[in-house]
Amino acid sequence: MGKYASGKRSLAISDRSGMAYPYTEMVREWNGSLVHKSEYEPKQPQLEPKPAGSDPQALYNPRPQPASKTSLILLSNNPFESVIYAGTTYVNVFSLDHQRSAGDVVRFRGPPVVTTAGPGGVNEDDLKNLQAFGNIPTFDNVSDLNNTSGFTIALGQIDSGGNVTGATTTDALTTPINYFYITSTSNATTGNVKGGGANCSAGPVTLGVVNG
């Protein structure tokens, strides 16, 4: 098999400058060009970017915020109003900016009351009292607001003529919906009577543990 000459007395023409240089001083660039070693330029690093891995997303041992749970909303004093329309008793409920939807099931509860005093002791948990909810007092012969199954609500405020107002809004920030109403199984005596007393609340049928 033939061999190549060493070229120690030969010249080579540079692909960059077109000048003649000693053959043995020529080098090959990354693009295939044969140039003199004084003309050599390494490949631009930007032409060979290193692959960038994706940023890590997951956290080790995370503690995400638990999903929100429906809680009680404290109502103002005497938030209920009886209404008689076409022989049926309705109850308007005032709940400022309640953000509920038609068809929601809402249970009403009376004011919290202490049923059993804590036993005392050094443990902080032993110092707590066992509490329950009192009944909402009857007014205008409406006595079913303590129904533990709750009521399906409709939005707005109904009157004795069956007209419903305040069921919609074009700007929930400045003009929120503040009323909803339920159909009562009681028979109101006169209608247009407010009641309920203080510290009543509206919430889900079953209360869940928050952050428990």
PDB file of C-alpha atoms in Angstrom:
ATOM      1  CA  MET A   1       0.000   0.000   0.000  1.00  0.00           C
ATOM      2  CA  GLY A   2       1.398   3.424  -0.979  1.00  0.00           C
ATOM      3  CA  LYS A   3       2.403   6.071   1.555  1.00  0.00           C
ATOM      4  CA  TYR A   4       1.991   9.839   1.520  1.00  0.00           C
ATOM      5  CA  ALA A   5       4.988  12.105   1.404  1.00  0.00           C
ATOM      6  CA  SER A   6       5.739  14.053   4.571  1.00  0.00           C
ATOM      7  CA  GLY A   7       5.622  17.391   2.717  1.00  0.00           C
ATOM      8  CA  LYS A   8       8.376  18.974   4.801  1.00  0.00           C
ATOM      9  CA  ARG A   9       9.521  20.930   1.751  1.00  0.00           C
ATOM     10  CA  SER A  10       6.076  21.508   0.306  1.00  0.00           C
ATOM     11  CA  LEU A  11       3.804  24.552   0.396  1.00  0.00           C
ATOM     12  CA  ALA A  12       0.028  24.667   0.726  1.00  0.00           C
ATOM     13  CA  ILE A  13      -2.435  27.406  -0.176  1.00  0.00           C
ATOM     14  CA  SER A  14      -4.610  28.550   2.706  1.00  0.00           C
ATOM     15  CA  ASP A  15      -8.356  28.305   2.097  1.00  0.00           C
ATOM     16  CA  ARG A  16      -8.822  31.521   4.067  1.00  0.00           C
ATOM     17  CA  SER A  17      -6.126  33.939   2.904  1.00  0.00           C
ATOM     18  CA  GLY A  18      -4.998  32.333  -0.348  1.00  0.00           C
ATOM     19  CA  MET A  19      -1.378  32.619   0.775  1.00  0.00           C
ATOM     20  CA  ALA A  20       1.224  29.874   0.600  1.00  0.00           C
ATOM     21  CA  TYR A  21       2.459  28.369   3.850  1.00  0.00           C
ATOM     22  CA  PRO A  22       4.636  25.406   4.775  1.00  0.00           C
ATOM     23  CA  TYR A  23       2.544  22.293   4.287  1.00  0.00           C
ATOM     24  CA  THR A  24       3.469  20.916   7.702  1.00  0.00           C
ATOM     25  CA  GLU A  25       2.100  24.054   9.428  1.00  0.00           C
ATOM     26  CA  MET A  26      -1.375  23.685   7.989  1.00  0.00           C
ATOM     27  CA  VAL A  27      -4.318  22.668  10.163  1.00  0.00           C
ATOM     28  CA  ARG A  28      -7.882  21.668   9.434  1.00  0.00           C
ATOM     29  CA  GLU A  29     -10.734  23.747  10.831  1.00  0.00           C
ATOM     30  CA  TRP A  30     -14.092  22.415  11.981  1.00  0.00           C
ATOM     31  CA  ASN A  31     -15.714  23.363   8.654  1.00  0.00           C
ATOM     32  CA  GLY A  32     -13.153  21.447   6.599  1.00  0.00           C
ATOM     33  CA  SER A  33     -11.052  24.464   5.574  1.00  0.00           C
ATOM     34  CA  LEU A  34      -7.271  23.950   5.438  1.00  0.00           C
ATOM     35  CA  VAL A  35      -5.580  27.008   6.921  1.00  0.00           C
ATOM     36  CA  HIS A  36      -2.248  28.005   8.396  1.00  0.00           C
ATOM     37  CA  LYS A  37      -1.999  27.595  12.146  1.00  0.00           C
ATOM     38  CA  SER A  38      -1.752  31.373  12.505  1.00  0.00           C
ATOM     39  CA  GLU A  39      -5.143  31.715  10.836  1.00  0.00           C
ATOM     40  CA  TYR A  40      -6.890  29.000  12.755  1.00  0.00           C
ATOM     41  CA  GLU A  41     -10.203  29.899  14.359  1.00  0.00           C
ATOM     42  CA  PRO A  42     -11.981  27.482  16.664  1.00  0.00           C
ATOM     43  CA  LYS A  43     -15.623  26.763  16.172  1.00  0.00           C
ATOM     44  CA  GLN A  44     -17.868  29.425  17.711  1.00  0.00           C
ATOM     45  CA  PRO A  45     -19.344  27.923  20.921  1.00  0.00           C
ATOM     46  CA  GLN A  46     -22.791  29.264  20.030  1.00  0.00           C
ATOM     47  CA  LEU A  47     -22.835  26.867  17.097  1.00  0.00           C
ATOM     48  CA  GLU A  48     -22.751  23.953  19.534  1.00  0.00           C
ATOM     49  CA  PRO A  49     -25.079  24.921  22.393  1.00  0.00           C
ATOM     50  CA  LYS A  50     -25.247  22.517  25.261  1.00  0.00           C
ATOM     51  CA  PRO A  51     -28.662  20.930  25.668  1.00  0.00           C
ATOM     52  CA  ALA A  52     -30.564  22.689  28.427  1.00  0.00           C
ATOM     53  CA  GLY A  53     -32.563  20.481  30.725  1.00  0.00           C
ATOM     54  CA  SER A  54     -35.950  21.554  31.983  1.00  0.00           C
ATOM     55  CA  ASP A  55     -36.202  23.336  35.306  1.00  0.00           C
ATOM     56  CA  PRO A  56     -37.387  21.116  38.141  1.00  0.00           C
ATOM     57  CA  GLN A  57     -41.060  21.607  38.961  1.00  0.00           C
ATOM     58  CA  ALA A  58     -41.935  19.213  41.743  1.00  0.00           C
ATOM     59  CA  LEU A  59     -41.134  19.908  45.386  1.00  0.00           C
ATOM     60  CA  TYR A  60     -39.851  17.288  47.759  1.00  0.00           C
ATOM     61  CA  ASN A  61     -42.265  16.669  50.622  1.00  0.00           C
ATOM     62  CA  PRO A  62     -44.706  19.462  49.629  1.00  0.00           C
ATOM     63  CA  ARG A  63     -47.458  20.876  51.810  1.00  0.00           C
ATOM     64  CA  PRO A  64     -50.075  22.279  49.390  1.00  0.00           C
ATOM     65  CA  GLN A  65     -52.973  24.363  50.584  1.00  0.00           C
ATOM     66  CA  PRO A  66     -56.000  22.128  51.146  1.00  0.00           C
ATOM     67  CA  ALA A  67     -59.077  22.635  49.035  1.00  0.00           C
ATOM     68  CA  SER A  68     -61.460  25.269  50.302  1.00  0.00           C
ATOM     69  CA  LYS A  69     -64.401  24.013  52.283  1.00  0.00           C
ATOM     70  CA  THR A  70     -67.787  25.623  52.518  1.00  0.00           C
ATOM     71  CA  SER A  71     -68.102  27.211  55.910  1.00  0.00           C
ATOM     72  CA  LEU A  72     -70.711  29.073  57.901  1.00  0.00           C
ATOM     73  CA  ILE A  73     -71.627  32.641  57.041  1.00  0.00           C
ATOM     74  CA  LEU A  74     -72.797  34.728  59.957  1.00  0.00           C
ATOM     75  CA  LEU A  75     -76.049  36.520  59.184  1.00  0.00           C
ATOM     76  CA  SER A  76     -77.075  39.936  60.413  1.00  0.00           C
ATOM     77  CA  ASN A  77     -79.728  40.354  63.111  1.00  0.00           C
ATOM     78  CA  ASN A  78     -83.205  39.186  62.065  1.00  0.00           C
ATOM     79  CA  PRO A  79     -82.096  38.167  58.568  1.00  0.00           C
ATOM     80  CA  PHE A  80     -85.300  36.261  57.727  1.00  0.00           C
ATOM     81  CA  GLU A  81     -88.535  37.751  56.373  1.00  0.00           C
ATOM     82  CA  SER A  82     -91.752  35.830  55.837  1.00  0.00           C
ATOM     83  CA  VAL A  83     -93.634  36.295  52.559  1.00  0.00           C
ATOM     84  CA  ILE A  84     -97.003  34.851  51.567  1.00  0.00           C
ATOM     85  CA  TYR A  85     -97.636  34.477  47.847  1.00  0.00           C
ATOM     86  CA  ALA A  86    -100.419  32.409  46.269  1.00  0.00           C
ATOM     87  CA  GLY A  87    -100.977  30.511  49.521  1.00  0.00           C
ATOM     88  CA  THR A  88     -97.327  29.473  49.841  1.00  0.00           C
ATOM     89  CA  THR A  89     -94.941  30.758  52.462  1.00  0.00           C
ATOM     90  CA  TYR A  90     -91.527  31.921  51.367  1.00  0.00           C
ATOM     91  CA  VAL A  91     -88.680  33.237  53.482  1.00  0.00           C
ATOM     92  CA  ASN A  92     -86.322  35.910  52.192  1.00  0.00           C
ATOM     93  CA  VAL A  93     -82.811  35.676  53.631  1.00  0.00           C
ATOM     94  CA  PHE A  94     -80.471  38.657  53.741  1.00  0.00           C
ATOM     95  CA  SER A  95     -76.832  37.570  53.406  1.00  0.00           C
ATOM     96  CA  LEU A  96     -74.485  40.284  52.209  1.00  0.00           C
ATOM     97  CA  ASP A  97     -72.681  39.301  48.980  1.00  0.00           C
ATOM     98  CA  HIS A  98     -73.376  35.610  49.650  1.00  0.00           C
ATOM     99  CA  GLN A  99     -72.033  34.476  46.223  1.00  0.00           C
ATOM    100  CA  ARG A 100     -74.338  31.470  46.203  1.00  0.00           C
ATOM    101  CA  SER A 101     -75.960  29.935  43.146  1.00  0.00           C
ATOM    102  CA  ALA A 102     -79.560  29.043  42.467  1.00  0.00           C
ATOM    103  CA  GLY A 103     -80.151  25.431  43.449  1.00  0.00           C
ATOM    104  CA  ASP A 104     -77.606  25.411  46.267  1.00  0.00           C
ATOM    105  CA  VAL A 105     -78.695  23.644  49.432  1.00  0.00           C
ATOM    106  CA  VAL A 106     -78.278  25.801  52.519  1.00  0.00           C
ATOM    107  CA  ARG A 107     -78.823  24.872  56.148  1.00  0.00           C
ATOM    108  CA  PHE A 108     -79.595  27.494  58.752  1.00  0.00           C
ATOM    109  CA  ARG A 109     -78.327  27.325  62.302  1.00  0.00           C
ATOM    110  CA  GLY A 110     -79.132  29.322  65.380  1.00  0.00           C
ATOM    111  CA  PRO A 111     -76.588  30.959  67.688  1.00  0.00           C
ATOM    112  CA  PRO A 112     -73.845  28.760  69.186  1.00  0.00           C
ATOM    113  CA  VAL A 113     -74.455  27.689  72.762  1.00  0.00           C
ATOM    114  CA  VAL A 114     -72.274  25.940  75.337  1.00  0.00           C
ATOM    115  CA  THR A 115     -73.676  22.531  76.189  1.00  0.00           C
ATOM    116  CA  THR A 116     -70.889  21.120  78.366  1.00  0.00           C
ATOM    117  CA  ALA A 117     -68.109  22.896  80.209  1.00  0.00           C
ATOM    118  CA  GLY A 118     -64.594  21.577  79.768  1.00  0.00           C
ATOM    119  CA  PRO A 119     -63.174  19.456  82.604  1.00  0.00           C
ATOM    120  CA  GLY A 120     -60.180  21.747  83.099  1.00  0.00           C
ATOM    121  CA  GLY A 121     -56.650  20.481  83.585  1.00  0.00           C
ATOM    122  CA  VAL A 122     -53.230  21.297  82.230  1.00  0.00           C
ATOM    123  CA  ASN A 123     -54.002  20.239  78.670  1.00  0.00           C
ATOM    124  CA  GLU A 124     -55.208  23.171  76.599  1.00  0.00           C
ATOM    125  CA  ASP A 125     -57.720  20.929  74.832  1.00  0.00           C
ATOM    126  CA  ASP A 126     -59.328  20.131  78.176  1.00  0.00           C
ATOM    127  CA  LEU A 127     -60.087  23.801  78.750  1.00  0.00           C
ATOM    128  CA  LYS A 128     -62.371  23.997  75.734  1.00  0.00           C
ATOM    129  CA  ASN A 129     -66.141  23.826  75.928  1.00  0.00           C
ATOM    130  CA  LEU A 130     -68.395  21.548  73.956  1.00  0.00           C
ATOM    131  CA  GLN A 131     -70.624  23.739  71.835  1.00  0.00           C
ATOM    132  CA  ALA A 132     -73.687  23.234  69.671  1.00  0.00           C
ATOM    133  CA  PHE A 133     -76.094  25.426  67.746  1.00  0.00           C
ATOM    134  CA  GLY A 134     -79.325  26.654  69.231  1.00  0.00           C
ATOM    135  CA  ASN A 135     -82.637  26.724  67.388  1.00  0.00           C
ATOM    136  CA  ILE A 136     -83.825  29.651  65.333  1.00  0.00           C
ATOM    137  CA  PRO A 137     -86.890  31.031  67.110  1.00  0.00           C
ATOM    138  CA  THR A 138     -90.282  30.817  65.452  1.00  0.00           C
ATOM    139  CA  PHE A 139     -91.616  34.055  63.977  1.00  0.00           C
ATOM    140  CA  ASP A 140     -94.882  34.700  62.127  1.00  0.00           C
ATOM    141  CA  ASN A 141     -95.623  30.980  62.615  1.00  0.00           C
ATOM    142  CA  VAL A 142     -92.537  30.041  60.523  1.00  0.00           C
ATOM    143  CA  SER A 143     -90.941  27.224  62.510  1.00  0.00           C
ATOM    144  CA  ASP A 144     -89.097  25.022  60.000  1.00  0.00           C
ATOM    145  CA  LEU A 145     -85.888  27.003  59.536  1.00  0.00           C
ATOM    146  CA  ASN A 146     -84.057  24.510  61.781  1.00  0.00           C
ATOM    147  CA  ASN A 147     -84.522  21.755  59.196  1.00  0.00           C
ATOM    148  CA  THR A 148     -81.309  19.696  59.323  1.00  0.00           C
ATOM    149  CA  SER A 149     -81.662  18.746  55.644  1.00  0.00           C
ATOM    150  CA  GLY A 150     -81.424  22.361  54.570  1.00  0.00           C
ATOM    151  CA  PHE A 151     -83.311  24.194  51.840  1.00  0.00           C
ATOM    152  CA  THR A 152     -82.827  24.574  48.096  1.00  0.00           C
ATOM    153  CA  ILE A 153     -82.467  28.271  47.456  1.00  0.00           C
ATOM    154  CA  ALA A 154     -83.465  30.668  44.708  1.00  0.00           C
ATOM    155  CA  LEU A 155     -81.671  33.954  44.180  1.00  0.00           C
ATOM    156  CA  GLY A 156     -83.191  37.351  44.835  1.00  0.00           C
ATOM    157  CA  GLN A 157     -85.956  38.698  47.053  1.00  0.00           C
ATOM    158  CA  ILE A 158     -89.562  37.659  46.497  1.00  0.00           C
ATOM    159  CA  ASP A 159     -92.569  39.780  47.471  1.00  0.00           C
ATOM    160  CA  SER A 160     -96.215  39.017  48.159  1.00  0.00           C
ATOM    161  CA  GLY A 161     -97.016  39.543  44.475  1.00  0.00           C
ATOM    162  CA  GLY A 162     -94.526  36.870  43.384  1.00  0.00           C
ATOM    163  CA  ASN A 163     -92.112  39.423  41.958  1.00  0.00           C
ATOM    164  CA  VAL A 164     -88.416  38.606  42.409  1.00  0.00           C
ATOM    165  CA  THR A 165     -85.859  41.380  42.490  1.00  0.00           C
ATOM    166  CA  GLY A 166     -82.093  41.426  42.958  1.00  0.00           C
ATOM    167  CA  ALA A 167     -81.546  37.966  41.469  1.00  0.00           C
ATOM    168  CA  THR A 168     -78.904  39.102  38.987  1.00  0.00           C
ATOM    169  CA  THR A 169     -76.197  41.716  38.807  1.00  0.00           C
ATOM    170  CA  THR A 170     -73.981  43.211  36.142  1.00  0.00           C
ATOM    171  CA  ASP A 171     -71.217  44.082  38.595  1.00  0.00           C
ATOM    172  CA  ALA A 172     -70.784  41.773  41.564  1.00  0.00           C
ATOM    173  CA  LEU A 173     -68.182  44.093  43.052  1.00  0.00           C
ATOM    174  CA  THR A 174     -70.309  47.226  43.358  1.00  0.00           C
ATOM    175  CA  THR A 175     -73.806  45.712  43.375  1.00  0.00           C
ATOM    176  CA  PRO A 176     -73.557  42.176  44.795  1.00  0.00           C
ATOM    177  CA  ILE A 177     -76.499  39.843  45.217  1.00  0.00           C
ATOM    178  CA  ASN A 178     -77.524  40.093  48.872  1.00  0.00           C
ATOM    179  CA  TYR A 179     -80.724  38.052  49.021  1.00  0.00           C
ATOM    180  CA  PHE A 180     -81.888  34.519  48.413  1.00  0.00           C
ATOM    181  CA  TYR A 181     -85.160  32.888  49.380  1.00  0.00           C
ATOM    182  CA  ILE A 182     -86.502  29.484  50.287  1.00  0.00           C
ATOM    183  CA  THR A 183     -89.895  27.810  50.241  1.00  0.00           C
ATOM    184  CA  SER A 184     -91.136  27.094  53.757  1.00  0.00           C
ATOM    185  CA  THR A 185     -93.332  24.182  54.816  1.00  0.00           C
ATOM    186  CA  SER A 186     -94.842  26.392  57.501  1.00  0.00           C
ATOM    187  CA  ASN A 187     -97.835  28.632  56.974  1.00  0.00           C
ATOM    188  CA  ALA A 188     -97.014  32.207  57.850  1.00  0.00           C
ATOM    189  CA  THR A 189     -99.734  34.133  59.641  1.00  0.00           C
ATOM    190  CA  THR A 190     -99.418  37.610  58.168  1.00  0.00           C
ATOM    191  CA  GLY A 191     -96.271  37.801  56.052  1.00  0.00           C
ATOM    192  CA  ASN A 192     -93.707  40.592  55.753  1.00  0.00           C
ATOM    193  CA  VAL A 193     -92.467  39.854  59.262  1.00  0.00           C
ATOM    194  CA  LYS A 194     -88.766  39.769  60.057  1.00  0.00           C
ATOM    195  CA  GLY A 195     -87.228  37.409  62.591  1.00  0.00           C
ATOM    196  CA  GLY A 196     -84.499  34.988  63.517  1.00  0.00           C
ATOM    197  CA  GLY A 197     -82.750  36.969  66.193  1.00  0.00           C
ATOM    198  CA  ALA A 198     -79.001  37.390  66.461  1.00  0.00           C
ATOM    199  CA  ASN A 199     -76.015  35.216  65.478  1.00  0.00           C
ATOM    200  CA  CYS A 200     -77.816  32.933  63.042  1.00  0.00           C
ATOM    201  CA  SER A 201     -75.748  31.441  60.258  1.00  0.00           C
ATOM    202  CA  ALA A 202     -76.137  29.900  56.805  1.00  0.00           C
ATOM    203  CA  GLY A 203     -73.886  27.115  55.609  1.00  0.00           C
ATOM    204  CA  PRO A 204     -73.626  23.558  54.323  1.00  0.00           C
ATOM    205  CA  VAL A 205     -75.795  20.725  55.597  1.00  0.00           C
ATOM    206  CA  THR A 206     -72.741  19.006  57.088  1.00  0.00           C
ATOM    207  CA  LEU A 207     -69.839  20.960  58.489  1.00  0.00           C
ATOM    208  CA  GLY A 208     -66.341  19.798  57.539  1.00  0.00           C
ATOM    209  CA  VAL A 209     -63.108  20.154  59.441  1.00  0.00           C
ATOM    210  CA  VAL A 210     -61.100  23.098  58.151  1.00  0.00           C
ATOM    211  CA  ASN A 211     -57.387  22.264  57.731  1.00  0.00           C
ATOM    212  CA  GLY A 212     -57.955  19.101  59.703  1.00  0.00           C
TER     213      GLY A 212
END
